[in-house]
Amino acid sequence: MADRSALITGVTGQDGSYLAELLVGLGYRVTGIVRRLSSPNLTNISSVLSDVQLVDGDLMDQSSISQAVKVSQPDEVYNLAAQSFVATSFAQPVLTGEITGLGTLRLLEAVRANAPTARVYQASSSEMFGHVLTEPQDEQTPFHPRSPYGVAKVYSYWASVNYREAYSMYVANGILFNHESPRRGLEFVTRKITDGVAQIVAGKTKTLRLGNLDARRDWGYAPDYADLMHRTLAAPTPDDYVGATGESHSVREFVEVAFHLAGIDDWEKHVIIDPQYNRPSEVFNLRGNANKAKRTLGWEAKTRFADLVRIMVEADLQRYGIASR
Ligand code: NAP
Ligand code: GDD
């Protein structure tokens, strides 16, 4: 795949960093859009910093996005930038709509004007299914978002389909279920748990405060999903694909396994249920059917639940200088 070029929004985030590593390894010329922060946040992409061209841009700002597309002249564009934390979307709904919803439209317009033959990947989400009535969810399942984040993602999903239909652009949606890693932000429940467990083992705290332990998610491993993103744009025609493991587990199960792996079996003594982490409207249960991605793209989630929890617990224990149990 030498001589191909890719533009990634959200390159500093969990998925953007794994995707940048994958594409650099495949010989792509990779450009990443980064927004100006008072303290730069390049830790996730430290391994590929010398191989990735960083350009200033913000999904809130049309001119910087257009300029980034113009100068990078990408063959592939991956729109991974978002205000991606569901809980924050209730506190900052307008900002979330601007970035996670309208931001996609700004990028699509930038591509239409400056690189209309580029293939575009839109990071859509299982959060769009929200209040689900059927299980497992696939590409035909109706959307019923339950958060401002989910609503904004539905907007972006349909904007992407519309640009495909209206302008014959190559735009594809990856409807990805939750995927996690040691690079996951500390506010998301999996990482909050594995970091909390490691802090307890390290003697830094005794407790971990959580919300709804009954929520169920289809949790996969982020590098597997970066591979799916790349395969999605390699298909001859643009289409929309669910990415999922097909298994769902509760937050409670995640907690049990994580504490157990760290050598603590009486996890109930450490976990405090704190209603401040409940959401105004909750997504109770998500489980995906990724048969279409398997059939068409040859993709399957390789890392299963127990291995995912182990990878994350070990990484956080190591961060606090503790050898794996
Ligand atoms: P993440 O770690 O939160 O990364 C989000 C990225 O977006 C960061 O690089 C962030 O930059 C950037 N960003 C935020 N606001 C921006 C703005 N206004 N302009 C430009 N960049 C901005 O998210 P992730 O887990 O990697 O997820 C990647 C994408 O997939 C997101 O769109 C997310 O909604 C979607 N998604 C994720 C999952 C999942 O389970 N991880 C599942 C389905 C869909 P800073 O470093 O400056 O903050
Ligand atoms: N964050 C968090 N913190 N969630 C908690 C907590 C807590 O203390 N306690 C229970 N939960 C529950 C939430 O109520 C939710 O049902 C579930 O754990 C997962 O929450 P998150 O890890 O914050 O992820 P999410 O499912 O809301 O959203 C993630 O996955 C989406 C795909 O379905 C994000 O990555 C989104 O960007 C992504 O689109």
Coordinates of C-alpha atoms and ligand atoms in Angstrom, one line a residue:
M1 CA 0.0 0.0 0.0
A2 CA 3.0 2.4 -0.5
D3 CA 2.3 5.8 -1.9
R4 CA -1.1 6.0 -0.3
S5 CA -1.9 8.9 2.0
A6 CA -4.3 9.1 4.9
L7 CA -5.7 12.0 6.9
I8 CA -6.9 11.2 10.4
T9 CA -9.0 13.5 12.7
G10 CA -8.7 12.5 16.3
V11 CA -5.2 11.1 15.8
T12 CA -4.3 11.8 19.5
G13 CA -7.2 9.7 20.8
Q14 CA -7.3 6.0 21.5
D15 CA -8.4 4.8 18.0
G16 CA -6.6 7.5 16.1
S17 CA -3.3 6.4 17.6
Y18 CA -3.7 2.7 16.9
L19 CA -4.9 3.6 13.3
A20 CA -1.9 5.9 12.8
E21 CA 0.5 3.1 13.9
L22 CA -1.3 0.6 11.6
L23 CA -1.2 2.9 8.5
V24 CA 2.4 4.0 9.1
G25 CA 3.4 0.3 9.3
L26 CA 1.6 -0.3 6.0
G27 CA 3.7 2.5 4.3
Y28 CA 1.0 5.2 4.2
R29 CA 1.9 8.9 4.4
V30 CA -0.1 9.9 7.4
T31 CA -1.4 13.3 8.3
G32 CA -3.1 13.9 11.7
I33 CA -5.2 16.9 12.6
V34 CA -4.6 18.2 16.1
R35 CA -6.3 21.0 17.9
R36 CA -4.4 23.5 19.9
L37 CA -4.3 22.7 23.6
S38 CA -2.5 24.6 26.4
S39 CA -0.6 21.4 27.1
P40 CA 0.1 19.2 24.1
N41 CA -1.3 15.7 24.4
L42 CA 0.8 13.5 22.1
T43 CA 1.5 10.6 24.4
N44 CA -0.7 8.1 22.5
I45 CA 1.2 8.8 19.2
S46 CA 4.7 8.9 20.7
S47 CA 5.8 5.8 18.8
V48 CA 4.9 7.3 15.4
L49 CA 5.5 11.0 16.0
S50 CA 8.4 11.2 13.5
D51 CA 6.3 9.5 10.8
V52 CA 3.1 11.4 11.2
Q53 CA 2.7 14.9 9.8
L54 CA 0.6 17.0 12.3
V55 CA -1.5 19.9 11.1
D56 CA -3.5 22.3 13.2
G57 CA -7.2 22.0 12.9
D58 CA -10.4 21.8 14.9
L59 CA -13.7 20.3 13.8
M60 CA -15.4 23.5 15.1
D61 CA -13.5 25.5 12.5
Q62 CA -14.3 25.0 8.8
S63 CA -11.3 26.8 7.4
S64 CA -8.7 24.8 9.3
I65 CA -10.4 21.5 8.3
S66 CA -10.6 22.6 4.6
Q67 CA -6.9 23.6 4.7
A68 CA -5.9 20.3 6.2
V69 CA -7.6 18.4 3.4
K70 CA -6.2 20.7 0.8
V71 CA -2.6 20.4 1.9
S72 CA -2.6 16.7 2.7
Q73 CA -4.5 15.6 -0.5
P74 CA -5.5 12.3 1.1
D75 CA -6.6 9.1 -0.6
E76 CA -8.3 8.1 2.7
V77 CA -9.9 10.3 5.4
Y78 CA -10.7 8.8 8.8
N79 CA -13.0 11.0 10.9
L80 CA -12.3 9.8 14.4
A81 CA -12.5 13.2 16.2
A82 CA -15.4 13.7 18.5
Q83 CA -16.5 14.8 22.0
S84 CA -16.8 11.0 22.6
F85 CA -17.8 10.8 26.3
V86 CA -21.5 10.1 26.7
A87 CA -21.8 11.5 30.2
T88 CA -20.2 14.8 29.2
S89 CA -22.6 15.1 26.3
F90 CA -25.5 15.5 28.8
A91 CA -23.5 18.4 30.5
Q92 CA -22.3 19.9 27.2
P93 CA -25.0 19.0 24.6
V94 CA -24.5 22.0 22.3
L95 CA -20.7 21.5 22.2
T96 CA -21.2 17.8 21.5
G97 CA -23.6 18.6 18.7
E98 CA -21.1 21.0 17.2
I99 CA -18.1 18.7 17.3
T100 CA -19.6 15.2 17.0
G101 CA -22.5 16.2 14.7
L102 CA -21.7 19.3 12.6
G103 CA -18.0 18.6 12.7
T104 CA -18.6 15.7 10.4
L105 CA -20.5 17.8 8.0
R106 CA -17.6 20.4 8.0
L107 CA -15.2 17.6 7.1
L108 CA -17.5 16.1 4.4
E109 CA -17.7 19.6 2.9
A110 CA -13.9 20.0 3.1
V111 CA -13.5 16.7 1.3
R112 CA -16.1 17.4 -1.3
A113 CA -14.4 20.7 -2.2
N114 CA -10.8 19.7 -2.0
A115 CA -10.4 15.9 -2.4
P116 CA -13.7 14.6 -3.8
T117 CA -12.3 11.2 -4.8
A118 CA -10.9 10.5 -1.3
R119 CA -12.5 7.6 0.6
V120 CA -14.0 8.8 3.9
Y121 CA -14.5 6.7 7.0
Q122 CA -17.0 8.0 9.6
A123 CA -16.7 6.7 13.2
S124 CA -20.3 5.9 13.9
S125 CA -21.3 4.2 17.1
S126 CA -23.5 1.5 18.6
E127 CA -24.6 4.3 20.9
M128 CA -26.9 5.2 18.0
F129 CA -29.0 2.0 18.7
G130 CA -29.6 3.3 22.3
H131 CA -32.9 2.0 23.5
V132 CA -32.7 -1.4 21.8
L133 CA -35.7 -3.7 21.3
T134 CA -33.9 -6.5 19.4
E135 CA -30.7 -8.4 20.0
P136 CA -28.1 -8.6 18.6
Q137 CA -28.0 -5.3 16.7
D138 CA -26.8 -5.1 13.1
E139 CA -26.8 -2.7 10.2
Q140 CA -30.6 -3.0 9.9
T141 CA -31.5 -2.3 13.5
P142 CA -33.3 1.0 14.0
F143 CA -31.6 3.9 15.8
H144 CA -33.1 5.2 19.1
P145 CA -30.3 7.3 20.6
R146 CA -30.4 8.0 24.3
S147 CA -27.9 10.8 24.7
P148 CA -26.9 14.1 23.0
Y149 CA -23.8 12.1 21.9
G150 CA -25.9 9.4 20.3
V151 CA -28.1 12.0 18.6
A152 CA -25.1 13.8 17.2
K153 CA -23.7 10.4 15.9
V154 CA -27.0 9.7 14.2
Y155 CA -26.7 13.1 12.5
S156 CA -23.2 12.2 11.3
Y157 CA -24.2 8.8 10.1
W158 CA -27.0 10.2 7.9
A159 CA -24.8 13.1 6.7
S160 CA -22.3 10.4 5.6
V161 CA -24.9 8.4 3.8
N162 CA -26.3 11.5 2.2
Y163 CA -22.9 12.6 0.8
R164 CA -22.5 9.1 -0.7
E165 CA -25.9 9.3 -2.3
A166 CA -26.0 13.0 -3.3
Y167 CA -22.4 13.4 -4.6
S168 CA -21.4 9.8 -5.3
M169 CA -18.6 10.2 -2.8
Y170 CA -16.9 7.2 -1.2
V171 CA -18.2 7.5 2.4
A172 CA -18.5 4.6 4.7
N173 CA -19.8 4.2 8.3
G174 CA -18.2 1.9 10.8
I175 CA -20.9 1.3 13.5
L176 CA -18.5 0.2 16.2
F177 CA -19.4 -1.2 19.5
N178 CA -17.4 -0.3 22.6
H179 CA -13.7 -0.9 22.2
E180 CA -11.1 -0.4 24.9
S181 CA -7.4 -0.6 25.6
P182 CA -4.7 0.8 27.9
R183 CA -5.0 4.0 25.9
R184 CA -8.7 4.4 26.8
G185 CA -9.5 7.7 28.6
L186 CA -9.7 7.4 32.4
E187 CA -13.3 8.5 32.5
F188 CA -14.7 5.5 30.5
V189 CA -15.9 2.7 32.7
T190 CA -13.4 0.0 31.7
R191 CA -10.3 2.1 32.2
K192 CA -11.8 3.7 35.3
I193 CA -12.1 0.2 36.7
T194 CA -8.6 -1.1 35.7
D195 CA -7.0 2.1 36.9
G196 CA -9.0 2.0 40.1
V197 CA -8.0 -1.6 40.8
A198 CA -4.3 -0.8 40.2
Q199 CA -4.6 2.2 42.6
I200 CA -6.1 0.0 45.2
V201 CA -3.4 -2.6 44.8
A202 CA -0.8 0.2 45.0
G203 CA -2.3 1.4 48.2
K204 CA -3.2 4.8 46.8
T205 CA -6.9 4.4 47.5
K206 CA -9.3 1.9 49.1
T207 CA -12.4 2.5 47.0
L208 CA -13.8 2.8 43.5
R209 CA -17.0 4.8 42.9
L210 CA -19.2 3.6 40.0
G211 CA -22.7 4.1 38.7
N212 CA -24.9 1.4 37.0
L213 CA -23.2 -2.0 37.4
D214 CA -26.1 -3.7 35.5
A215 CA -25.3 -1.9 32.2
R216 CA -24.1 -4.4 29.5
R217 CA -21.7 -3.7 26.7
D218 CA -20.1 -5.6 23.8
W219 CA -16.5 -4.7 24.6
G220 CA -13.7 -5.4 22.1
Y221 CA -10.0 -4.4 21.8
A222 CA -9.3 -1.1 20.0
P223 CA -6.4 -2.4 17.8
D224 CA -8.8 -5.0 16.2
Y225 CA -11.2 -2.1 15.4
A226 CA -8.4 0.0 13.8
D227 CA -7.9 -2.9 11.4
L228 CA -11.6 -2.9 10.7
M229 CA -11.5 0.8 9.8
H230 CA -8.7 0.2 7.3
R231 CA -10.5 -2.8 5.8
T232 CA -13.7 -0.7 5.5
L233 CA -12.0 1.8 3.1
A234 CA -10.2 -1.0 1.2
A235 CA -13.6 -2.4 0.0
P236 CA -14.3 -1.6 -3.7
T237 CA -17.6 0.1 -2.9
P238 CA -18.6 2.2 0.2
D239 CA -20.9 0.6 2.7
D240 CA -21.7 0.6 6.4
Y241 CA -20.5 -2.1 8.8
V242 CA -21.1 -3.1 12.4
G243 CA -17.9 -3.9 14.3
A244 CA -18.5 -6.0 17.4
T245 CA -17.5 -9.2 19.3
G246 CA -21.0 -10.6 19.5
E247 CA -20.7 -11.0 23.3
S248 CA -22.1 -8.8 26.0
H249 CA -21.0 -8.5 29.6
S250 CA -22.1 -6.3 32.5
V251 CA -20.1 -3.7 34.2
R252 CA -20.3 -5.9 37.3
E253 CA -18.7 -8.8 35.4
F254 CA -15.9 -6.4 34.3
V255 CA -15.4 -5.3 37.9
E256 CA -15.3 -8.9 39.2
V257 CA -12.8 -10.1 36.5
A258 CA -10.5 -7.0 36.9
F259 CA -10.3 -7.3 40.7
H260 CA -9.8 -11.0 40.5
L261 CA -6.9 -10.6 38.0
A262 CA -5.3 -8.2 40.5
G263 CA -5.6 -10.7 43.3
I264 CA -8.7 -9.2 45.1
D265 CA -11.7 -11.4 45.4
D266 CA -13.8 -9.3 47.8
W267 CA -14.4 -6.6 45.3
E268 CA -17.7 -5.6 46.9
K269 CA -15.8 -4.2 49.9
H270 CA -14.1 -1.7 47.6
V271 CA -16.8 -0.6 45.2
I272 CA -19.2 2.2 46.2
I273 CA -22.3 2.8 44.1
D274 CA -22.5 6.5 43.5
P275 CA -25.7 7.9 41.8
Q276 CA -23.7 10.8 40.3
Y277 CA -22.5 8.4 37.6
N278 CA -26.0 7.5 36.5
R279 CA -27.1 9.0 33.2
P280 CA -30.4 10.9 32.7
S281 CA -31.2 8.2 30.1
E282 CA -29.2 5.0 30.0
V283 CA -28.3 2.6 27.3
F284 CA -28.8 -0.7 29.2
N285 CA -27.7 -3.4 26.8
L286 CA -25.7 -3.5 23.6
R287 CA -24.5 -6.6 21.7
G288 CA -23.5 -6.5 18.0
N289 CA -23.7 -8.8 15.1
A290 CA -20.7 -8.3 12.9
N291 CA -21.5 -11.0 10.3
K292 CA -21.5 -8.5 7.4
A293 CA -18.0 -7.3 8.2
K294 CA -16.9 -10.9 8.5
R295 CA -18.5 -11.9 5.2
T296 CA -17.5 -8.9 3.2
L297 CA -14.3 -7.6 4.7
G298 CA -12.9 -10.8 6.3
W299 CA -12.9 -9.1 9.7
E300 CA -13.5 -10.7 13.1
A301 CA -12.8 -9.4 16.6
K302 CA -9.8 -11.4 17.7
T303 CA -9.5 -10.4 21.3
R304 CA -12.2 -11.6 23.6
F305 CA -13.5 -10.2 26.9
A306 CA -11.2 -12.1 29.4
D307 CA -8.1 -11.2 27.4
L308 CA -9.2 -7.6 27.1
V309 CA -9.6 -7.2 30.8
R310 CA -6.3 -8.9 31.4
I311 CA -4.4 -6.6 28.9
M312 CA -5.9 -3.5 30.6
V313 CA -5.4 -4.6 34.2
E314 CA -1.7 -5.6 33.5
A315 CA -1.0 -2.3 31.8
D316 CA -2.4 -0.3 34.7
L317 CA -0.7 -2.4 37.4
Q318 CA 2.6 -1.9 35.5
R319 CA 2.0 1.9 35.3
Y320 CA 1.9 1.9 39.1
G321 CA 5.1 -0.2 39.2
I322 CA 3.3 -3.5 40.2
A323 CA 4.2 -6.8 38.6
S324 CA 1.3 -8.8 37.2
R325 CA -0.4 -11.2 39.7
Ligands
NAP1 P1 -11.1 9.6 22.1 O1 -10.0 8.8 22.7 O2 -12.0 10.4 23.0 O3 -10.5 10.6 21.0 C1 -11.2 11.7 20.5 C2 -10.2 12.5 19.6 O4 -11.0 13.6 19.0 C3 -9.0 13.1 20.3 O5 -7.9 13.0 19.5 C4 -9.4 14.5 20.5 O6 -8.3 15.4 20.5 C5 -10.2 14.8 19.2 N1 -11.1 15.9 19.2 C6 -12.0 16.2 20.1 N2 -12.6 17.4 19.9 C7 -12.1 17.8 18.7 C8 -12.2 19.0 17.9 N3 -13.1 19.9 18.2 N4 -11.5 19.1 16.8 C9 -10.5 18.2 16.5 N5 -10.3 17.1 17.2 C10 -11.1 16.9 18.3 O7 -12.1 8.7 21.2 P2 -11.9 7.2 20.6 O8 -12.3 6.2 21.7 O9 -10.5 7.1 20.1 O10 -13.0 7.1 19.5 C11 -12.7 7.5 18.2 C12 -14.0 7.9 17.5 O11 -14.8 6.7 17.4 C13 -14.8 8.9 18.1 O12 -15.5 9.6 17.1 C14 -15.8 8.1 19.0 O13 -17.0 8.9 19.2 C15 -16.1 7.0 18.0 N6 -16.4 5.7 18.7 C16 -15.7 5.2 19.7 C17 -16.0 4.0 20.2 C18 -15.2 3.4 21.3 O14 -15.7 2.5 22.0 N7 -14.0 3.8 21.5 C19 -17.1 3.2 19.7 C20 -17.8 3.8 18.7 C21 -17.5 5.0 18.1 P3 -7.7 15.9 21.9 O15 -6.5 15.0 22.1 O16 -7.2 17.3 21.6 O17 -8.7 15.8 23.0
GDD2 N1 -18.1 6.2 32.4 C1 -18.7 5.5 33.4 N2 -18.3 5.7 34.7 N3 -19.6 4.6 33.1 C2 -20.2 3.9 34.1 C3 -19.8 4.1 35.4 C4 -18.8 5.1 35.8 O1 -18.5 5.3 36.9 N4 -20.6 3.2 36.2 C5 -21.3 2.5 35.3 N5 -21.1 3.0 34.1 C6 -21.8 2.5 32.9 C7 -22.5 3.6 32.0 O2 -23.7 4.0 32.6 C8 -22.7 2.9 30.7 O3 -23.9 2.2 30.7 C9 -21.5 1.9 30.7 O4 -20.9 1.9 32.0 C10 -20.4 2.3 29.7 O5 -20.0 3.6 29.9 P1 -18.7 4.2 29.1 O6 -17.5 3.4 29.4 O7 -18.7 5.7 29.6 O8 -19.0 4.1 27.6 P2 -20.4 4.3 26.7 O9 -20.9 2.9 26.4 O10 -21.3 5.2 27.4 O11 -19.8 5.0 25.4 C11 -18.6 4.5 24.8 O12 -19.0 3.5 23.8 C12 -19.7 4.1 22.7 C13 -20.1 2.9 21.8 O13 -21.2 2.2 22.2 C14 -17.9 5.6 24.2 O14 -16.6 5.2 23.7 C15 -18.6 6.2 23.0 O15 -17.8 7.2 22.4 C16 -18.9 5.1 22.0 O16 -19.6 5.6 20.9

